[in-house]
Amino acid sequence: MATSWGTVFFMLVVSCVCSAVSHRNQQTWFEGIFLSSMCPINVSASTLYGIMFDAGSTGTRIHVYTFVQKMPGQLPILEGEVFDSVKPGLSAFVDQPKQVKEIFRKSPFLVPKGSVSIMDGSDEGILAWVTVNFLTGQLHGHRQETVGTLDLGGASTQITFLPQFEKTLEQTPRGYLTSFEMFNSTYKLYTHSYLGFGLKAARLATLGALETEGTDGHTFRSACLPRWLEAEWIFGGVKYQYGGNQEGEVGFEPCYAEVLRVVRGKLHQPEEVQRGSFYAFSYYYDRAVDTDMIDYEKGGILKVEDFERKAREVCDNLENFTSGSPFLCMDLSYITALLKDGFGFADSTVLQLTKKVNNIETGWALGATFHLLQSLGISH
């Protein structure tokens, strides 16, 4: 998810045989980038490599995808992914913008114009949707049933799905629908990024910190926190004093009333989502792992009501608090409110929580790589 720095992506495509790339400037783009000895001996002209850098504020992640296009006009087959990450991130270059540019210039890869950019939250949602639906096989035919995607970061949250009913299209606010072409098909997606509704931003809103000038000497208190808690929290470079209700109510019901004020009436609720199936990422996944609802490595399948059940369990036992995060009750309550009262999901809506499908990460990087391939005329 984007931080205050945003998510910067840096994308490349390389081919071991230039003739494999259907692009009018293919010699300019790829000739001389790699020596032929760098390519595996059994690689054919249809083997391509897509390279995507996810450059965040605290670290940079690299995804190297191997594709084989066996027949013209067919989708390229994804054969595998090589992944690695390094620290520090872009924030280490905040006072050295020229040195960032110099690193790219000296790179052994071609850096085409526009290949380095700050990603918009809505674009991130769309590309994650492409990734998931490609990996699950939903984009390998015509008009198959697709799955929606939900992403919950620190500052913002995204929802993306392919509407099936004309009523949804008619009742959706302007700006929530976007059309794009990929894999020889046109998709009209419902997608929106809600800035200020990420998990950490919601904590501030719940505590009332967003509406307070000068927080020095003031402690924000919540029914979502253990009664005895007194602590400090730094978010966005600001230090906040917070604690539990020493004399007031604590537990799920008063906590839920607090987080409900953050989302009620502020998000669009497409009726169609109650009957859909969604993949959920980021803090949805993390909080489910923290409370043993899913396995860290394998993920799992939950219903919306499972988050509420766990929120009640945690919040109504705050005095026996043992979690590493004092915000666990608040976070679970907020996730429940966001899904039910924000987006309008039914208790029975199924959520698939996973980090990987077929051993490939489910984030936006693969979708962005496909977008690059298409811009070069390769994904056809």
Coordinates of C-alpha atoms in Angstrom, one line a residue:
M1 CA 0.0 0.0 0.0
A2 CA 1.1 3.5 -0.6
T3 CA 2.5 5.4 2.3
S4 CA 3.0 9.2 2.4
W5 CA 5.8 8.7 -0.1
G6 CA 3.5 6.6 -2.3
T7 CA 4.5 3.4 -4.0
V8 CA 7.0 3.8 -6.9
F9 CA 7.1 1.2 -9.5
F10 CA 9.9 0.6 -12.0
M11 CA 9.1 -1.8 -14.8
L12 CA 11.2 -3.5 -17.5
V13 CA 10.8 -6.3 -20.0
V14 CA 13.7 -8.2 -21.5
S15 CA 13.8 -10.9 -24.1
C16 CA 16.6 -13.3 -24.9
V17 CA 15.8 -13.1 -28.6
C18 CA 14.9 -9.7 -29.9
S19 CA 12.7 -11.2 -32.7
A20 CA 10.4 -12.5 -30.0
V21 CA 9.2 -9.0 -29.2
S22 CA 6.4 -7.7 -31.4
H23 CA 7.3 -4.0 -31.3
R24 CA 8.1 -1.6 -34.1
N25 CA 11.2 -0.3 -32.2
Q26 CA 12.3 -3.7 -30.9
Q27 CA 16.0 -3.2 -31.9
T28 CA 16.1 0.1 -30.1
W29 CA 14.4 -1.3 -27.0
F30 CA 16.3 -4.5 -26.5
E31 CA 19.4 -4.9 -28.7
G32 CA 22.6 -5.1 -26.7
I33 CA 20.9 -5.1 -23.3
F34 CA 21.8 -8.8 -22.5
L35 CA 24.5 -10.9 -24.0
S36 CA 23.3 -14.1 -25.5
S37 CA 25.4 -16.1 -23.0
M38 CA 23.2 -14.7 -20.2
C39 CA 20.1 -16.6 -21.5
P40 CA 19.5 -20.3 -20.7
I41 CA 20.5 -22.4 -23.7
N42 CA 17.1 -23.9 -24.1
V43 CA 15.2 -20.6 -24.1
S44 CA 13.1 -20.1 -27.3
A45 CA 12.2 -16.8 -29.0
S46 CA 8.9 -16.9 -27.1
T47 CA 10.5 -16.6 -23.7
L48 CA 10.1 -13.2 -22.0
Y49 CA 11.1 -11.8 -18.7
G50 CA 9.1 -9.1 -16.9
I51 CA 10.9 -7.2 -14.1
M52 CA 8.9 -5.1 -11.6
F53 CA 10.4 -3.1 -8.8
D54 CA 8.0 -2.1 -5.9
A55 CA 10.0 0.8 -4.4
G56 CA 8.4 1.8 -1.1
S57 CA 9.5 4.1 1.6
T58 CA 11.1 1.4 3.8
G59 CA 12.3 -1.1 1.3
T60 CA 12.3 -2.2 -2.4
R61 CA 10.9 -5.5 -3.6
I62 CA 11.8 -7.0 -7.0
H63 CA 9.7 -9.5 -9.0
V64 CA 11.2 -11.2 -12.0
Y65 CA 8.5 -13.1 -14.0
T66 CA 9.2 -15.7 -16.7
F67 CA 6.7 -15.9 -19.5
V68 CA 6.3 -18.3 -22.4
Q69 CA 4.0 -17.5 -25.3
K70 CA 3.5 -20.7 -27.1
M71 CA 1.1 -19.6 -29.8
P72 CA 0.5 -16.1 -31.3
G73 CA -2.8 -14.7 -30.1
Q74 CA -2.8 -16.7 -26.8
L75 CA -2.2 -15.5 -23.3
P76 CA 1.5 -15.8 -22.3
I77 CA 2.0 -18.6 -19.8
L78 CA 3.5 -17.6 -16.5
E79 CA 6.2 -20.2 -15.7
G80 CA 7.5 -18.7 -12.4
E81 CA 8.6 -15.8 -10.3
V82 CA 11.9 -14.9 -8.6
F83 CA 11.4 -12.5 -5.7
D84 CA 13.8 -10.6 -3.4
S85 CA 13.7 -7.4 -1.3
V86 CA 16.3 -5.0 0.0
K87 CA 16.5 -2.2 2.6
P88 CA 16.5 0.8 3.0
G89 CA 13.9 2.2 0.7
L90 CA 13.3 5.4 -1.3
S91 CA 13.1 7.4 1.9
A92 CA 16.9 7.0 2.3
F93 CA 17.3 9.1 -0.9
V94 CA 15.0 11.9 0.2
D95 CA 17.8 14.4 0.0
Q96 CA 19.5 12.8 -2.9
P97 CA 17.1 12.8 -5.9
K98 CA 19.9 13.0 -8.4
Q99 CA 21.6 9.9 -7.0
V100 CA 18.3 7.9 -7.4
K101 CA 18.3 9.0 -11.1
E102 CA 22.0 8.1 -11.5
I103 CA 21.3 4.6 -10.2
F104 CA 18.7 4.1 -12.9
R105 CA 20.9 5.6 -15.6
K106 CA 23.8 3.2 -14.8
S107 CA 21.5 0.2 -14.6
P108 CA 22.2 -2.6 -17.2
F109 CA 18.5 -2.5 -18.1
L110 CA 16.8 -0.1 -20.4
V111 CA 14.7 2.4 -18.5
P112 CA 12.0 3.6 -21.0
K113 CA 10.3 7.0 -20.5
G114 CA 7.4 6.7 -18.0
S115 CA 8.7 3.4 -16.5
V116 CA 9.3 5.0 -13.1
S117 CA 6.1 6.5 -11.5
I118 CA 4.1 6.9 -8.4
M119 CA 1.2 4.5 -8.4
D120 CA -2.3 5.8 -7.7
G121 CA -4.4 3.8 -5.2
S122 CA -7.1 3.1 -7.8
D123 CA -4.5 1.7 -10.2
E124 CA -3.2 -0.5 -7.5
G125 CA -6.6 -1.9 -7.0
I126 CA -7.1 -2.6 -10.7
L127 CA -3.7 -4.3 -11.1
A128 CA -4.2 -6.5 -8.0
W129 CA -7.6 -7.6 -9.5
V130 CA -5.8 -8.5 -12.8
T131 CA -3.2 -10.5 -10.8
V132 CA -5.7 -12.5 -8.8
N133 CA -8.0 -13.3 -11.7
F134 CA -5.1 -14.3 -13.9
L135 CA -3.6 -16.6 -11.3
T136 CA -7.0 -18.2 -10.5
G137 CA -7.7 -18.8 -14.2
Q138 CA -10.6 -16.4 -14.5
L139 CA -9.0 -14.5 -17.4
H140 CA -8.2 -17.5 -19.5
G141 CA -11.6 -17.7 -21.1
H142 CA -14.4 -15.4 -22.1
R143 CA -16.6 -13.8 -19.5
Q144 CA -15.9 -16.4 -16.8
E145 CA -17.0 -15.6 -13.3
T146 CA -14.3 -13.4 -11.7
V147 CA -13.5 -12.6 -8.1
G148 CA -13.3 -9.2 -6.4
T149 CA -10.3 -7.9 -4.4
L150 CA -10.1 -6.0 -1.2
D151 CA -6.9 -4.3 0.1
L152 CA -6.5 -2.6 3.5
G153 CA -3.4 -0.6 4.0
G154 CA -2.4 1.9 6.6
A155 CA -3.7 5.1 5.0
S156 CA -6.2 3.8 2.4
T157 CA -8.4 0.9 1.4
Q158 CA -9.4 -0.3 -2.1
I159 CA -12.3 -2.4 -3.5
T160 CA -12.4 -3.7 -7.0
F161 CA -14.8 -6.1 -8.8
L162 CA -16.3 -6.8 -12.2
P163 CA -20.1 -5.9 -12.1
Q164 CA -22.4 -8.5 -13.4
F165 CA -25.7 -6.6 -13.3
E166 CA -26.8 -3.5 -15.3
K167 CA -28.3 -2.2 -12.1
T168 CA -24.9 -1.9 -10.5
L169 CA -23.6 0.1 -13.4
E170 CA -26.6 2.4 -13.4
Q171 CA -26.4 3.1 -9.6
T172 CA -22.6 3.5 -9.3
P173 CA -21.3 7.1 -8.7
R174 CA -19.3 8.7 -11.4
G175 CA -15.7 8.0 -11.1
Y176 CA -16.1 4.5 -9.6
L177 CA -16.2 2.7 -12.9
T178 CA -13.2 2.3 -15.3
S179 CA -12.7 0.5 -18.6
F180 CA -9.5 -1.0 -19.8
E181 CA -8.3 -3.6 -22.3
M182 CA -6.2 -6.6 -21.5
F183 CA -5.7 -10.0 -23.0
N184 CA -7.8 -9.1 -26.0
S185 CA -10.8 -8.3 -23.8
T186 CA -12.4 -5.1 -22.5
Y187 CA -13.3 -5.0 -18.8
K188 CA -15.4 -2.4 -17.0
L189 CA -14.5 -2.6 -13.4
Y190 CA -16.0 -1.1 -10.3
T191 CA -13.0 0.2 -8.4
H192 CA -12.4 2.9 -5.7
S193 CA -9.6 3.9 -3.3
Y194 CA -10.8 5.5 0.0
L195 CA -8.0 7.7 1.3
G196 CA -8.2 8.0 5.1
F197 CA -9.9 4.7 5.6
G198 CA -6.8 2.5 6.0
L199 CA -6.3 0.7 9.3
K200 CA -3.9 3.3 10.9
A201 CA -5.8 6.3 9.6
A202 CA -9.0 4.7 11.1
R203 CA -7.2 4.5 14.5
L204 CA -6.6 8.2 14.4
A205 CA -10.2 8.9 13.4
T206 CA -11.5 6.6 16.1
L207 CA -9.4 8.3 18.8
G208 CA -10.4 11.7 17.5
A209 CA -6.9 12.7 16.8
L210 CA -7.6 14.0 13.3
E211 CA -9.8 16.7 14.7
T212 CA -7.4 17.9 17.5
E213 CA -4.9 20.7 17.2
G214 CA -1.8 20.3 19.3
T215 CA -1.8 16.9 20.9
D216 CA 0.9 17.6 23.5
G217 CA -0.3 16.7 27.0
H218 CA -3.6 15.2 25.8
T219 CA -4.4 11.6 26.0
F220 CA -6.9 10.0 23.6
R221 CA -9.0 7.3 25.3
S222 CA -11.1 4.6 23.7
A223 CA -13.4 1.8 24.8
C224 CA -11.4 -0.4 22.3
L225 CA -8.3 -0.4 24.5
P226 CA -7.5 -2.1 27.8
R227 CA -8.7 0.0 30.8
W228 CA -5.2 0.1 32.3
L229 CA -3.3 1.0 29.1
E230 CA -1.2 4.2 28.9
A231 CA 1.0 4.3 25.8
E232 CA 2.5 6.4 23.0
W233 CA 2.0 5.8 19.3
I234 CA 3.8 7.5 16.4
F235 CA 2.1 7.7 13.1
G236 CA 2.9 10.1 10.2
G237 CA 5.7 11.6 12.2
V238 CA 3.4 12.7 15.0
K239 CA 3.4 11.3 18.5
Y240 CA 0.1 10.5 20.2
Q241 CA -0.7 9.7 23.8
Y242 CA -3.5 7.2 24.1
G243 CA -5.1 4.8 26.7
G244 CA -8.1 3.0 27.8
N245 CA -11.3 4.2 29.4
Q246 CA -10.3 4.2 33.1
E247 CA -13.8 4.8 34.3
G248 CA -16.0 4.4 31.3
E249 CA -17.2 1.4 29.3
V250 CA -14.9 -1.0 27.5
G251 CA -15.6 -4.0 25.3
F252 CA -17.0 -4.8 21.9
E253 CA -20.3 -2.9 21.9
P254 CA -18.9 0.5 23.0
C255 CA -15.9 -0.1 20.8
Y256 CA -18.0 -0.9 17.8
A257 CA -20.0 2.2 18.3
E258 CA -16.8 4.2 18.1
V259 CA -15.5 2.7 14.9
L260 CA -18.9 2.8 13.3
R261 CA -18.8 6.6 13.4
V262 CA -15.7 6.4 11.1
V263 CA -17.4 4.5 8.3
R264 CA -21.2 4.9 8.5
G265 CA -22.6 6.7 5.5
K266 CA -19.2 7.5 4.1
L267 CA -18.6 4.7 1.6
H268 CA -20.7 3.6 -1.4
Q269 CA -22.4 0.3 -1.0
P270 CA -23.0 -1.6 -4.2
E271 CA -25.7 -4.2 -3.5
E272 CA -24.0 -6.7 -5.8
V273 CA -21.0 -7.3 -3.4
Q274 CA -23.3 -9.3 -1.0
R275 CA -23.4 -12.1 -3.5
G276 CA -19.8 -12.0 -4.7
S277 CA -16.6 -13.7 -3.7
F278 CA -13.5 -11.6 -2.8
Y279 CA -9.8 -12.0 -2.1
A280 CA -8.6 -9.9 0.8
F281 CA -5.0 -8.7 1.4
S282 CA -2.7 -6.7 3.6
Y283 CA -4.2 -5.9 7.1
Y284 CA -7.2 -8.1 6.5
Y285 CA -4.6 -11.0 6.2
D286 CA -2.4 -9.8 9.0
R287 CA -5.1 -9.4 11.6
A288 CA -6.6 -12.8 10.7
V289 CA -3.1 -14.3 11.3
D290 CA -2.6 -12.4 14.6
T291 CA -5.8 -14.0 16.0
D292 CA -5.1 -17.5 14.6
M293 CA -8.1 -17.4 12.2
I294 CA -5.8 -18.4 9.3
D295 CA -2.3 -19.9 8.9
Y296 CA 0.5 -17.4 8.2
E297 CA 1.9 -19.4 5.2
K298 CA -1.3 -21.0 3.8
G299 CA -3.9 -18.3 4.5
G300 CA -7.5 -19.5 4.6
I301 CA -11.1 -18.8 3.9
L302 CA -13.3 -16.7 6.2
K303 CA -16.7 -15.1 6.2
V304 CA -17.3 -11.5 7.2
E305 CA -19.0 -12.8 10.3
D306 CA -15.8 -14.5 11.4
F307 CA -14.2 -11.1 11.9
E308 CA -17.1 -9.9 14.1
R309 CA -16.9 -13.1 16.1
K310 CA -13.2 -12.7 16.8
A311 CA -13.6 -9.0 17.5
R312 CA -16.2 -9.8 20.2
E313 CA -13.9 -12.4 21.7
V314 CA -10.9 -10.1 21.9
C315 CA -12.7 -6.9 22.9
D316 CA -14.8 -8.6 25.7
N317 CA -11.6 -10.0 27.2
L318 CA -9.5 -6.8 27.2
E319 CA -8.5 -7.2 30.9
N320 CA -6.7 -10.4 29.9
F321 CA -4.9 -8.7 27.1
T322 CA -1.8 -10.5 25.9
S323 CA -1.4 -9.5 22.3
G324 CA 1.6 -7.8 20.9
S325 CA -0.7 -5.0 19.5
P326 CA -2.8 -3.0 21.9
F327 CA -5.0 -2.0 18.9
L328 CA -6.1 -5.5 18.1
C329 CA -9.7 -5.0 19.5
M330 CA -10.0 -1.7 17.7
D331 CA -8.5 -3.1 14.4
L332 CA -10.8 -6.1 14.3
S333 CA -13.9 -4.0 15.2
Y334 CA -12.9 -1.5 12.4
I335 CA -12.5 -4.3 9.9
T336 CA -15.9 -5.6 10.8
A337 CA -17.5 -2.2 10.5
L338 CA -15.7 -1.4 7.2
L339 CA -16.9 -4.7 5.6
K340 CA -20.5 -4.6 7.0
D341 CA -21.4 -1.0 7.5
G342 CA -18.9 0.6 5.1
F343 CA -19.0 -1.6 2.0
G344 CA -22.3 -3.3 2.8
F345 CA -21.1 -7.0 2.8
A346 CA -23.4 -9.7 4.2
D347 CA -22.3 -11.7 7.2
S348 CA -22.0 -14.7 4.9
T349 CA -19.8 -13.1 2.2
V350 CA -16.8 -15.4 1.6
L351 CA -13.3 -13.9 1.8
Q352 CA -10.3 -15.7 0.5
L353 CA -7.2 -14.6 2.4
T354 CA -3.9 -15.6 0.8
K355 CA -0.5 -14.2 0.0
K356 CA 0.2 -16.5 -3.0
V357 CA -1.7 -18.4 -5.7
N358 CA 0.3 -21.2 -7.4
N359 CA 3.4 -19.8 -5.6
I360 CA 3.0 -16.3 -7.1
E361 CA 2.4 -13.3 -4.9
T362 CA -1.1 -11.9 -5.3
G363 CA -0.3 -8.1 -5.1
W364 CA -0.4 -5.6 -8.0
A365 CA 3.1 -6.3 -9.4
L366 CA 2.1 -9.1 -11.8
G367 CA -0.9 -7.1 -13.1
A368 CA 1.5 -4.1 -13.7
T369 CA 3.9 -6.4 -15.6
F370 CA 1.0 -7.5 -17.8
H371 CA 0.2 -3.9 -18.4
L372 CA 3.8 -3.3 -19.5
L373 CA 3.7 -6.3 -21.8
Q374 CA 0.5 -5.1 -23.4
S375 CA 2.0 -1.6 -24.0
L376 CA 4.7 -3.3 -26.0
G377 CA 2.3 -5.4 -27.9
I378 CA 3.4 -8.7 -26.3
S379 CA 0.3 -9.8 -24.3
H380 CA -1.7 -10.5 -27.5

